PDB file of C-alpha atoms in Angstrom:
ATOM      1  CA  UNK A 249      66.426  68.120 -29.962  1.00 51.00           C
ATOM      2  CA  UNK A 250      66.116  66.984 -33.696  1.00 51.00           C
ATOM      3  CA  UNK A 251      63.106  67.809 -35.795  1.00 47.00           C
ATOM      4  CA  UNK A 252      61.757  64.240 -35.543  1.00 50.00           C
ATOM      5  CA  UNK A 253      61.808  64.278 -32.258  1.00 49.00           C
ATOM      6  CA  UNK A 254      60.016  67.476 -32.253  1.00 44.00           C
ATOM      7  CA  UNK A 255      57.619  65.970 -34.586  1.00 44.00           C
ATOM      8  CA  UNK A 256      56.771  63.217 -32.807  1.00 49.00           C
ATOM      9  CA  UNK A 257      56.426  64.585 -29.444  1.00 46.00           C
ATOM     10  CA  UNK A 258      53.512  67.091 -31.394  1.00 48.00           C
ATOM     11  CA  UNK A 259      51.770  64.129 -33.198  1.00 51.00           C
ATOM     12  CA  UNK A 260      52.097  62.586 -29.707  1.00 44.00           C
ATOM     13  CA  UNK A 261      50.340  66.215 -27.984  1.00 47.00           C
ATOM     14  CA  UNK A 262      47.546  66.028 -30.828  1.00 46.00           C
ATOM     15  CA  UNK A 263      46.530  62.690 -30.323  1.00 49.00           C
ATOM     16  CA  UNK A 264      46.124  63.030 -26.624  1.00 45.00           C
ATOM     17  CA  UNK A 265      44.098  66.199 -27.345  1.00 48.00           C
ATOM     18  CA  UNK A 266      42.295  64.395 -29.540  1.00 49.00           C
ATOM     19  CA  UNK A 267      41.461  61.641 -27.210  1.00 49.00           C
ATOM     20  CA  UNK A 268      40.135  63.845 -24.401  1.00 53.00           C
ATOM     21  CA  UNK A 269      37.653  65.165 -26.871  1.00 57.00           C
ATOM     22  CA  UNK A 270      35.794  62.047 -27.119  1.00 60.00           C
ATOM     23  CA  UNK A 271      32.660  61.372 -25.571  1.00 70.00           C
ATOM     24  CA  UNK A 272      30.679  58.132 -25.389  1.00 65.00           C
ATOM     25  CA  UNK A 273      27.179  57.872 -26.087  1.00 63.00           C
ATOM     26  CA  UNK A 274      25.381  54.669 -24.485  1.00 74.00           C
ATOM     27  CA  UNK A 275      22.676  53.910 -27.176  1.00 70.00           C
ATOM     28  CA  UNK A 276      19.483  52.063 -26.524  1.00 70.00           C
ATOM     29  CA  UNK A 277      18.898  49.394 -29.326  1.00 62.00           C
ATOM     30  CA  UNK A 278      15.889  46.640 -30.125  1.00 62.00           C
ATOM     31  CA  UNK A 279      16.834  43.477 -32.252  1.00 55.00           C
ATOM     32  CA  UNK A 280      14.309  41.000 -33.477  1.00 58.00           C
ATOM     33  CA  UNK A 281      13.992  37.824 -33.637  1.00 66.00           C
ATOM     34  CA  UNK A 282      11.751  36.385 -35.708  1.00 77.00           C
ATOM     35  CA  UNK A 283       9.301  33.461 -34.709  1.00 80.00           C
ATOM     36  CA  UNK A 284      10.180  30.135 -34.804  1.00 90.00           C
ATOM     37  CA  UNK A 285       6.847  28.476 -36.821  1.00 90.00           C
ATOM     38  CA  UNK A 286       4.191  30.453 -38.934  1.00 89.00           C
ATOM     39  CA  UNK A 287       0.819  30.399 -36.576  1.00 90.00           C
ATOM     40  CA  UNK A 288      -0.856  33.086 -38.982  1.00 90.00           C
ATOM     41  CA  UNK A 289      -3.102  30.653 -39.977  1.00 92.00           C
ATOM     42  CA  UNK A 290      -4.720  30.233 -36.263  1.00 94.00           C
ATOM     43  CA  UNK A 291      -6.821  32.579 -34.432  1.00 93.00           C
ATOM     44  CA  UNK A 292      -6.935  30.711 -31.250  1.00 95.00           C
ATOM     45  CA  UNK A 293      -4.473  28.645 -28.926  1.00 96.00           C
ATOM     46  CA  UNK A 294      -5.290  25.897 -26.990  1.00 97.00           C
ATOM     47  CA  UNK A 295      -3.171  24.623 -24.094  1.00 97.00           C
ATOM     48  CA  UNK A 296      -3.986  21.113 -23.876  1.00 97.00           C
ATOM     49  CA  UNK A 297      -2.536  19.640 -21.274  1.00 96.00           C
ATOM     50  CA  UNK A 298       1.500  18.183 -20.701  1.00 98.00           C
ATOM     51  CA  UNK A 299       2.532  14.408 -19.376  1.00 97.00           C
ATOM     52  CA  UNK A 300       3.637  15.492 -15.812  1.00 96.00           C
ATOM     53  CA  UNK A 301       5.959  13.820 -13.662  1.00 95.00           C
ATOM     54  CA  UNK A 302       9.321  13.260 -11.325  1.00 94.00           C
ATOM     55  CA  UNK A 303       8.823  14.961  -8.146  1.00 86.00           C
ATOM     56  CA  UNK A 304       5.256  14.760  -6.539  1.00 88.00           C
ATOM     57  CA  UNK A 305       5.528  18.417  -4.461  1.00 89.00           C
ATOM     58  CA  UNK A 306       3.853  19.950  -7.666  1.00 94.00           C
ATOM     59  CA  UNK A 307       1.841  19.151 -10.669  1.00 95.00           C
ATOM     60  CA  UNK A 308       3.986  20.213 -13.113  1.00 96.00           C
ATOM     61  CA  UNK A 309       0.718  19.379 -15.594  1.00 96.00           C
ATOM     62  CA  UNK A 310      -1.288  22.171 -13.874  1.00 96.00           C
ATOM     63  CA  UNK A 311       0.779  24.600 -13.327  1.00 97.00           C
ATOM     64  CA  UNK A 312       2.197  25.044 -16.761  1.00 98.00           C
ATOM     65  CA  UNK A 313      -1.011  25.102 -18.550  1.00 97.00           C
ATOM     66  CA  UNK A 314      -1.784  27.481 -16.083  1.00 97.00           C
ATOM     67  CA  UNK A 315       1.446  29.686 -16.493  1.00 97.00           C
ATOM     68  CA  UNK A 316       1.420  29.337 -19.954  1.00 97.00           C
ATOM     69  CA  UNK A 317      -1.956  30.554 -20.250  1.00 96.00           C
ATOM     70  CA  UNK A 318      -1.381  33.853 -18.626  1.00 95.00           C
ATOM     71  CA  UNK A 319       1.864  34.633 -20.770  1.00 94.00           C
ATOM     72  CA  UNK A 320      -0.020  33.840 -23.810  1.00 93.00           C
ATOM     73  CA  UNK A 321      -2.826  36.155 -22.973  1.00 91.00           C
ATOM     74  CA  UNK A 322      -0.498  39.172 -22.903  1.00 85.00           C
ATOM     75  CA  UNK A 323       2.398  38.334 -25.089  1.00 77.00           C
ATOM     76  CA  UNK A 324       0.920  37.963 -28.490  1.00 76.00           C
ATOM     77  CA  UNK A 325      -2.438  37.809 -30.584  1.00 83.00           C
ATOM     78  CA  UNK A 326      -3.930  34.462 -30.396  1.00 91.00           C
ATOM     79  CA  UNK A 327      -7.000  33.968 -28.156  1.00 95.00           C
ATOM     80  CA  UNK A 328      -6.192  31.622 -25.704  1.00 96.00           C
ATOM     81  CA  UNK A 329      -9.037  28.933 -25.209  1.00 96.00           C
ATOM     82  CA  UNK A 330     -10.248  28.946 -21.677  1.00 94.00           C
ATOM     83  CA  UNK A 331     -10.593  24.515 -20.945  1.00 94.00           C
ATOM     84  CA  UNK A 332     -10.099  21.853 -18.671  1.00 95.00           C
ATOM     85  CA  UNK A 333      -6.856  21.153 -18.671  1.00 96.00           C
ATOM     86  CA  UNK A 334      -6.191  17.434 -19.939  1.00 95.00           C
ATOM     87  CA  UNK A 335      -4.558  14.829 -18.332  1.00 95.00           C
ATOM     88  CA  UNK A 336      -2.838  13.044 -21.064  1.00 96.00           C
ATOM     89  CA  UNK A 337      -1.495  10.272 -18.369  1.00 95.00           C
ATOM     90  CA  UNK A 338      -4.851   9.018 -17.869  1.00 94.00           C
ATOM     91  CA  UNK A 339      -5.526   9.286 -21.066  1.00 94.00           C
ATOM     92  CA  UNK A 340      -3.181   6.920 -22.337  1.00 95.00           C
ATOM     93  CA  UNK A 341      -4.083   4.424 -18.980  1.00 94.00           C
ATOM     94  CA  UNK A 342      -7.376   4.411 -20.035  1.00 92.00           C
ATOM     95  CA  UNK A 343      -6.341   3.222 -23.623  1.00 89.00           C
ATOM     96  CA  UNK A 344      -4.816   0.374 -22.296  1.00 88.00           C
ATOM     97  CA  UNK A 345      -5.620  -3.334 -21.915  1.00 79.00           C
ATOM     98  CA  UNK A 346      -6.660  -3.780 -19.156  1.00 87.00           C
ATOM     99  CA  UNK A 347      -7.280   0.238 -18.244  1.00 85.00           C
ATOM    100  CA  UNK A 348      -4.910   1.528 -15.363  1.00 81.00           C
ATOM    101  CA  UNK A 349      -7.309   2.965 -12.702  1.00 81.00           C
ATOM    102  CA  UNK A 350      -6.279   6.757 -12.093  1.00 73.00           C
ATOM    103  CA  UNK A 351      -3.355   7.400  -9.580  1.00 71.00           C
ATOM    104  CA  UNK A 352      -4.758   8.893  -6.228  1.00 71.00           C
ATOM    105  CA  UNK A 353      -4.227  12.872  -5.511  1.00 64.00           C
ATOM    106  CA  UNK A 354      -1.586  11.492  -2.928  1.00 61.00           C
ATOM    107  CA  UNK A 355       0.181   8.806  -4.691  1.00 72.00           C
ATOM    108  CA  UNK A 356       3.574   9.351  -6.035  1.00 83.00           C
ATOM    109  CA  UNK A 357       3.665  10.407  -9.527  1.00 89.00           C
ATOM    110  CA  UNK A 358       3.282   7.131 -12.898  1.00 92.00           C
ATOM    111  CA  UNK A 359       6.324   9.188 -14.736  1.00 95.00           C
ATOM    112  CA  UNK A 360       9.087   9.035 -12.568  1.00 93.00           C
ATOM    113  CA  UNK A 361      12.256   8.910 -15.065  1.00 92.00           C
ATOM    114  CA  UNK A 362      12.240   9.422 -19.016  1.00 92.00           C
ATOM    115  CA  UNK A 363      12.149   5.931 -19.639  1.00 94.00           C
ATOM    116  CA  UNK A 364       8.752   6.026 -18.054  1.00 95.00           C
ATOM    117  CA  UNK A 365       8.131   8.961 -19.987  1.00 96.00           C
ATOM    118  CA  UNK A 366       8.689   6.703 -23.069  1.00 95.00           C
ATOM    119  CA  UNK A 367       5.832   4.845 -22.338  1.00 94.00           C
ATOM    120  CA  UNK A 368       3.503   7.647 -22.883  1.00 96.00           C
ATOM    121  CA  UNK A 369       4.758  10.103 -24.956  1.00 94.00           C
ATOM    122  CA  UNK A 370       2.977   8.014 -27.694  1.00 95.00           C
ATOM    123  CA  UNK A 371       0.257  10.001 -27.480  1.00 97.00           C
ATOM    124  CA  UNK A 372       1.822  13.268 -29.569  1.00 97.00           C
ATOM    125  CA  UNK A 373       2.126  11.206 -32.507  1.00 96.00           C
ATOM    126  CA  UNK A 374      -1.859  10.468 -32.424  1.00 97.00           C
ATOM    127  CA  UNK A 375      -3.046  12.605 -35.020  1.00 97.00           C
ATOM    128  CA  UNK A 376      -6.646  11.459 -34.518  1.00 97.00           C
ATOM    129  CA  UNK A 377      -7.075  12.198 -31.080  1.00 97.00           C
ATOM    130  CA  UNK A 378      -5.927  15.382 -31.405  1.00 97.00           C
ATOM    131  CA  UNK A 379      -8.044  16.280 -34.019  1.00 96.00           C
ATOM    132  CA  UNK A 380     -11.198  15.204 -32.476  1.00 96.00           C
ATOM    133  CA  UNK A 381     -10.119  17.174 -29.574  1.00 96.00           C
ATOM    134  CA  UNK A 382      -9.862  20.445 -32.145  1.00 96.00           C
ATOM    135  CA  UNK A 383     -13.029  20.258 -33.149  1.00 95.00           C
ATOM    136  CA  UNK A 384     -14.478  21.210 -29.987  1.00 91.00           C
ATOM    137  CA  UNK A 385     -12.693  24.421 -30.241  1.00 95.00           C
ATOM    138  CA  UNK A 386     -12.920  25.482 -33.935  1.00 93.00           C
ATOM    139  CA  UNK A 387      -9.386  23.827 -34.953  1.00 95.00           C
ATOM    140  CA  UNK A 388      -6.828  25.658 -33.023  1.00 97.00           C
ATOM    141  CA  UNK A 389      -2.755  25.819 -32.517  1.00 97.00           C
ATOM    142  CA  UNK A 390      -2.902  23.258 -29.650  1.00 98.00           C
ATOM    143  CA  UNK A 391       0.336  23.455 -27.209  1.00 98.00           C
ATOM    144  CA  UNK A 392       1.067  20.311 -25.594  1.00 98.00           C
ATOM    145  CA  UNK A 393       4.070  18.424 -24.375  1.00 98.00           C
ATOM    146  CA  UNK A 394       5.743  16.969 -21.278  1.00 98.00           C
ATOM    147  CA  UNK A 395       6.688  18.574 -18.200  1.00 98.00           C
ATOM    148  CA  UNK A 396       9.683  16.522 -15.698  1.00 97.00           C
ATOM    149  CA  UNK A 397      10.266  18.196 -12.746  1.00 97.00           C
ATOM    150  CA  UNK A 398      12.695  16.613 -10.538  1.00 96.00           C
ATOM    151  CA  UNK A 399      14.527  16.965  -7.288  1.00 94.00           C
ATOM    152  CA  UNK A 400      18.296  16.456  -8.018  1.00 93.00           C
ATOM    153  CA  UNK A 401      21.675  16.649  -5.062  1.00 90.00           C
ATOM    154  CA  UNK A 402      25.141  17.381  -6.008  1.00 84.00           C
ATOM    155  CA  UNK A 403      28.323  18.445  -4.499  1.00 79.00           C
ATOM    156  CA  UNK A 404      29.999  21.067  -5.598  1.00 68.00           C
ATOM    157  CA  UNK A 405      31.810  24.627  -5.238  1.00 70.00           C
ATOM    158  CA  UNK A 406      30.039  27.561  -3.753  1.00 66.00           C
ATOM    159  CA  UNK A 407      30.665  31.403  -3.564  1.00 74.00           C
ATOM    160  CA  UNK A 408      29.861  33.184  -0.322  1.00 67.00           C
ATOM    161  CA  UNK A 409      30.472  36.287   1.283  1.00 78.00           C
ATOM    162  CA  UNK A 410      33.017  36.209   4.025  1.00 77.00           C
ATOM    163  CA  UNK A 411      33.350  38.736   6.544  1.00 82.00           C
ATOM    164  CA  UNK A 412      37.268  40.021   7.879  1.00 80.00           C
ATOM    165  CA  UNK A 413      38.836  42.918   9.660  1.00 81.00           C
ATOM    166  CA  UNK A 414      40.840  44.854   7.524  1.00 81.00           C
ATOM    167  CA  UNK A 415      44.548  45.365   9.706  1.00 84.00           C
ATOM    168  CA  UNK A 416      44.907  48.782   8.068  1.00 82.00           C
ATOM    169  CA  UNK A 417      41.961  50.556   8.931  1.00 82.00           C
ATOM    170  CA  UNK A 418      40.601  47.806  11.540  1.00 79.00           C
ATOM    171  CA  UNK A 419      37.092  47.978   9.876  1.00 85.00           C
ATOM    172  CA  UNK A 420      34.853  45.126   8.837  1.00 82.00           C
ATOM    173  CA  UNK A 421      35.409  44.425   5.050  1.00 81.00           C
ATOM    174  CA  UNK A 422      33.387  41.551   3.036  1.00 79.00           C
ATOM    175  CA  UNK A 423      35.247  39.213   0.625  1.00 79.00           C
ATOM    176  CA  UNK A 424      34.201  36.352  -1.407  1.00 81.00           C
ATOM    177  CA  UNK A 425      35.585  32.722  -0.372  1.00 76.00           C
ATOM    178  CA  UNK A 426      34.985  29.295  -2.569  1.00 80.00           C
ATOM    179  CA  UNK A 427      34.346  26.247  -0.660  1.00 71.00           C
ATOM    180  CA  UNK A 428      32.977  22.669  -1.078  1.00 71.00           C
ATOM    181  CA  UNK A 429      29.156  22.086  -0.173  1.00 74.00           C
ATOM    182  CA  UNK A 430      26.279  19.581  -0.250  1.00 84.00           C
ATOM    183  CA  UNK A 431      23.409  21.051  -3.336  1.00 89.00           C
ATOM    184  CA  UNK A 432      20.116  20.147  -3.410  1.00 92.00           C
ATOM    185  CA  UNK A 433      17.532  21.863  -5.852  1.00 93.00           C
ATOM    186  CA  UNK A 434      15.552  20.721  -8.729  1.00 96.00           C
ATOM    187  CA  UNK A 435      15.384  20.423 -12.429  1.00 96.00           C
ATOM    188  CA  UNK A 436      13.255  21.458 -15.184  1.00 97.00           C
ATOM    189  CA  UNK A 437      12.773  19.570 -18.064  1.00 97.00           C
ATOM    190  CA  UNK A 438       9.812  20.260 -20.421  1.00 98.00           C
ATOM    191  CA  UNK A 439       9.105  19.677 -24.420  1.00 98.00           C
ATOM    192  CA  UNK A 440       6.588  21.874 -25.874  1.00 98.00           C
ATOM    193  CA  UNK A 441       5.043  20.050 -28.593  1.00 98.00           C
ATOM    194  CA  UNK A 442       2.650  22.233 -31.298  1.00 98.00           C
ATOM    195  CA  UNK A 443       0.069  20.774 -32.803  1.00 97.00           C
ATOM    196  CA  UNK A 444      -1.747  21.867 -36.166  1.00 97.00           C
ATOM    197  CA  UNK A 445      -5.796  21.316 -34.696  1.00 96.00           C
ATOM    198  CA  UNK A 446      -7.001  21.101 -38.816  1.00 96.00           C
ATOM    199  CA  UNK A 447      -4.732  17.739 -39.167  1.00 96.00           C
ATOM    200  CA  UNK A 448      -4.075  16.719 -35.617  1.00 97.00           C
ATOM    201  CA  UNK A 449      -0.427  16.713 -37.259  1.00 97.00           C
ATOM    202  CA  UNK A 450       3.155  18.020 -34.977  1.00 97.00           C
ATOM    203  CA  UNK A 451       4.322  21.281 -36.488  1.00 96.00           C
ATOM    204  CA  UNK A 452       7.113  21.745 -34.102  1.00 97.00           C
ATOM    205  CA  UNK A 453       8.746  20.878 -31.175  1.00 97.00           C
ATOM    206  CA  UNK A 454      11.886  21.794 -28.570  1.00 96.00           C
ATOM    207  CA  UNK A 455      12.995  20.721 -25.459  1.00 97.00           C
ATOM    208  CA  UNK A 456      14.764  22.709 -22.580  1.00 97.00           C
ATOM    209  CA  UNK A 457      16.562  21.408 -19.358  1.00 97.00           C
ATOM    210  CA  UNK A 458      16.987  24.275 -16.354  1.00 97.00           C
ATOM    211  CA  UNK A 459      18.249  23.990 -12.853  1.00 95.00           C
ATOM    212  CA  UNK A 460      18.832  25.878  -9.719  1.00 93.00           C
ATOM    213  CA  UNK A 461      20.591  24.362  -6.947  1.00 91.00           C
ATOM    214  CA  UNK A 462      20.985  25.323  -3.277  1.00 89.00           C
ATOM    215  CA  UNK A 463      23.267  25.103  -0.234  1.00 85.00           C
ATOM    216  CA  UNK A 464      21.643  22.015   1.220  1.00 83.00           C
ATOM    217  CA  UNK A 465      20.180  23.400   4.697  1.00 83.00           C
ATOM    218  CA  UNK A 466      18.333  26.269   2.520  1.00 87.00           C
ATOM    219  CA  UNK A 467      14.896  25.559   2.566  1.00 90.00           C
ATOM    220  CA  UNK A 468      13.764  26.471  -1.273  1.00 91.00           C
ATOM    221  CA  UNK A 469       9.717  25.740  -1.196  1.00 94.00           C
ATOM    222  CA  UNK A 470       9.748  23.563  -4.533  1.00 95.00           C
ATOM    223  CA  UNK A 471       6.761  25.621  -6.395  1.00 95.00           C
ATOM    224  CA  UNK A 472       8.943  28.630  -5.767  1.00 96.00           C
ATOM    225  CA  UNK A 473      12.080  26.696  -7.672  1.00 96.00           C
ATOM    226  CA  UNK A 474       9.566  25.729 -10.714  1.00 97.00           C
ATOM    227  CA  UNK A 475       8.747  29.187 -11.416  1.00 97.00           C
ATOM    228  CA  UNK A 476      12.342  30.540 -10.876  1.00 97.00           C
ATOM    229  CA  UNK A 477      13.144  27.726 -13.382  1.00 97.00           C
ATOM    230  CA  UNK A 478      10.427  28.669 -16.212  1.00 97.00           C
ATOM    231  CA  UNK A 479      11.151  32.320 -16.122  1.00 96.00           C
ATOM    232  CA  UNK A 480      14.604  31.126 -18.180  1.00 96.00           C
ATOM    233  CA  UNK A 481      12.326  29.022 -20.260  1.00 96.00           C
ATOM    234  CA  UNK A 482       9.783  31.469 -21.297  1.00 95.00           C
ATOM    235  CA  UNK A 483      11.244  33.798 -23.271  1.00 93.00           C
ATOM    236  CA  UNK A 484      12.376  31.125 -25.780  1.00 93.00           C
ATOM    237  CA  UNK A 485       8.575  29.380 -25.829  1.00 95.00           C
ATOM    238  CA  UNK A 486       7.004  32.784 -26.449  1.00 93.00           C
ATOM    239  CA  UNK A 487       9.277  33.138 -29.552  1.00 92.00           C
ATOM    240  CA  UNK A 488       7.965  30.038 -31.200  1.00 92.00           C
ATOM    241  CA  UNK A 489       4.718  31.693 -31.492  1.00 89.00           C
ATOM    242  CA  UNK A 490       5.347  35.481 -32.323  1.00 77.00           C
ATOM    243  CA  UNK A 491       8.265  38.478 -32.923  1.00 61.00           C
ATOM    244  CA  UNK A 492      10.195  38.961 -29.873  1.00 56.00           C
ATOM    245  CA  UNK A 493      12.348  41.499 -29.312  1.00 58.00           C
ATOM    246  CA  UNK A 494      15.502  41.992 -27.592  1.00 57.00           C
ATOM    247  CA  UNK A 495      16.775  44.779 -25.725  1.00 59.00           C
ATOM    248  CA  UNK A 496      19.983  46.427 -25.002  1.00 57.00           C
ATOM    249  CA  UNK A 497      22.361  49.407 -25.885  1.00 65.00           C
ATOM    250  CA  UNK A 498      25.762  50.062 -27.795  1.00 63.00           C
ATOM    251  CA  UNK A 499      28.605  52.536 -26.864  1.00 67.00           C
ATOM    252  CA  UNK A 500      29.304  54.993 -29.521  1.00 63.00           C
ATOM    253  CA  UNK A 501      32.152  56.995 -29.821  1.00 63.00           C
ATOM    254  CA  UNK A 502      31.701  61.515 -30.686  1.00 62.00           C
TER     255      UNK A 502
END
């Protein structure tokens, strides 16, 4: 054996000593992110009111002033403004000549598609109104926007859990099998729009689009879907306003 070899083979013994020497430390770590517009200026937050529309199983106008509400009253330090919540579809009908009577609780839904959306999304850009509405409430941050939620079908691949006998050991094993299946869900589109109360002025806006699809004979009650759908939406609204902070961990190496 030449020295070299001898060498190498005890670099070789050292390095796997090393190794097994190590120990890995899972580290718990908080990053963040910073808010999206500056709302130190306000003390209170209204939620207005949203133009809801596609499918008529929910309001979508209801239920998000209502769920946004509640996440604003523990997430972060404005006081949210307890209020009617608007509907901003009969408020444009009634501007117009002549005034649209308002839709029935039972009638299908005036914004069906965005290019019906079009023709009353108008209304954000009316800085007047929305400052007379402000001064009701000692010129707030008012929230706003437009809320679509839709019923949507598609075909598509699934993954499902397939039962099999294993020949070895004859037991029942599970596997996972792709096939080809009918979808139906829904989607979530909404735009939150924020609104400076003192001018009546847009400080900021974003849009999202969400959706969860099903094997078609799965029964998915659709108010069930719309909350499953603005949990993923939340997290990103609630950092518009204020600090969030994300959480996870890093490996380190002693």
């Amino acid at each position: 054996m030449t020295a070299k070899t001898v060498v190498a083979i005890g670099s070789l013994a050292l390095a796997l000593g090393s190794a097994g020497c190590l120990r890995y430390y899972e580290v718990p770590v908080e990053v963040p992110i910073q808010a999206k517009i500056d709302v130190s200026r306000f003390q209170r937050v209204l939620i207005a009111g949203f133009l809801g529309g596609g499918a008529k199983a929910i309001d979508p106008n209801t239920e998000t002033a209502r769920l946004l509400r509640s996440q604003l009253r523990s997430k972060q330090d404005l006081r949210v403004i307890d209020a009617d919540v608007l509907s901003l579809v009969d408020e444009v009908d009634r501007r117009r000549q002549p005034p649209v009577p308002p839709a029935a609780p039972s009638a299908d839904p005036k914004i069906k598609t965005d290019a019906d959306l079009k023709n009353y999304d108008q209304i954000f850009a009316d800085t007047a109104f929305w400052k007379q509405l402000a001064l009701d409430y000692d010129n707030p941050l008012i929230v706003t926007g437009s809320v679509m939620f839709t019923e949507i079908a598609k075909s598509g691949m699934i993954t499902k859990p397939q039962t099999y006998v294993d020949p070895q050991s004859g037991l029942e094993q599970y596997r996972s099998v792709r096939e080809y299946s009918d979808l139906k869900g829904f989607s979530l589109t909404p735009k939150f729009v924020f609104i400076d109360g003192r001018t009546g002025a847009e400080l900021y806006s974003e849009t999202y689009h969400e959706e969860a699809l099903y094997p078609s004979g799965q029964n998915t009650p659709a108010l069930s879907s719309y909350f499953e759908l603005m949990d993923k939406v939340l997290p990103s609204f609630l950092n518009t306003l204020s600090t969030q902070k994300i959480r996870g961990s890093r490996t380190l190496l002693k």
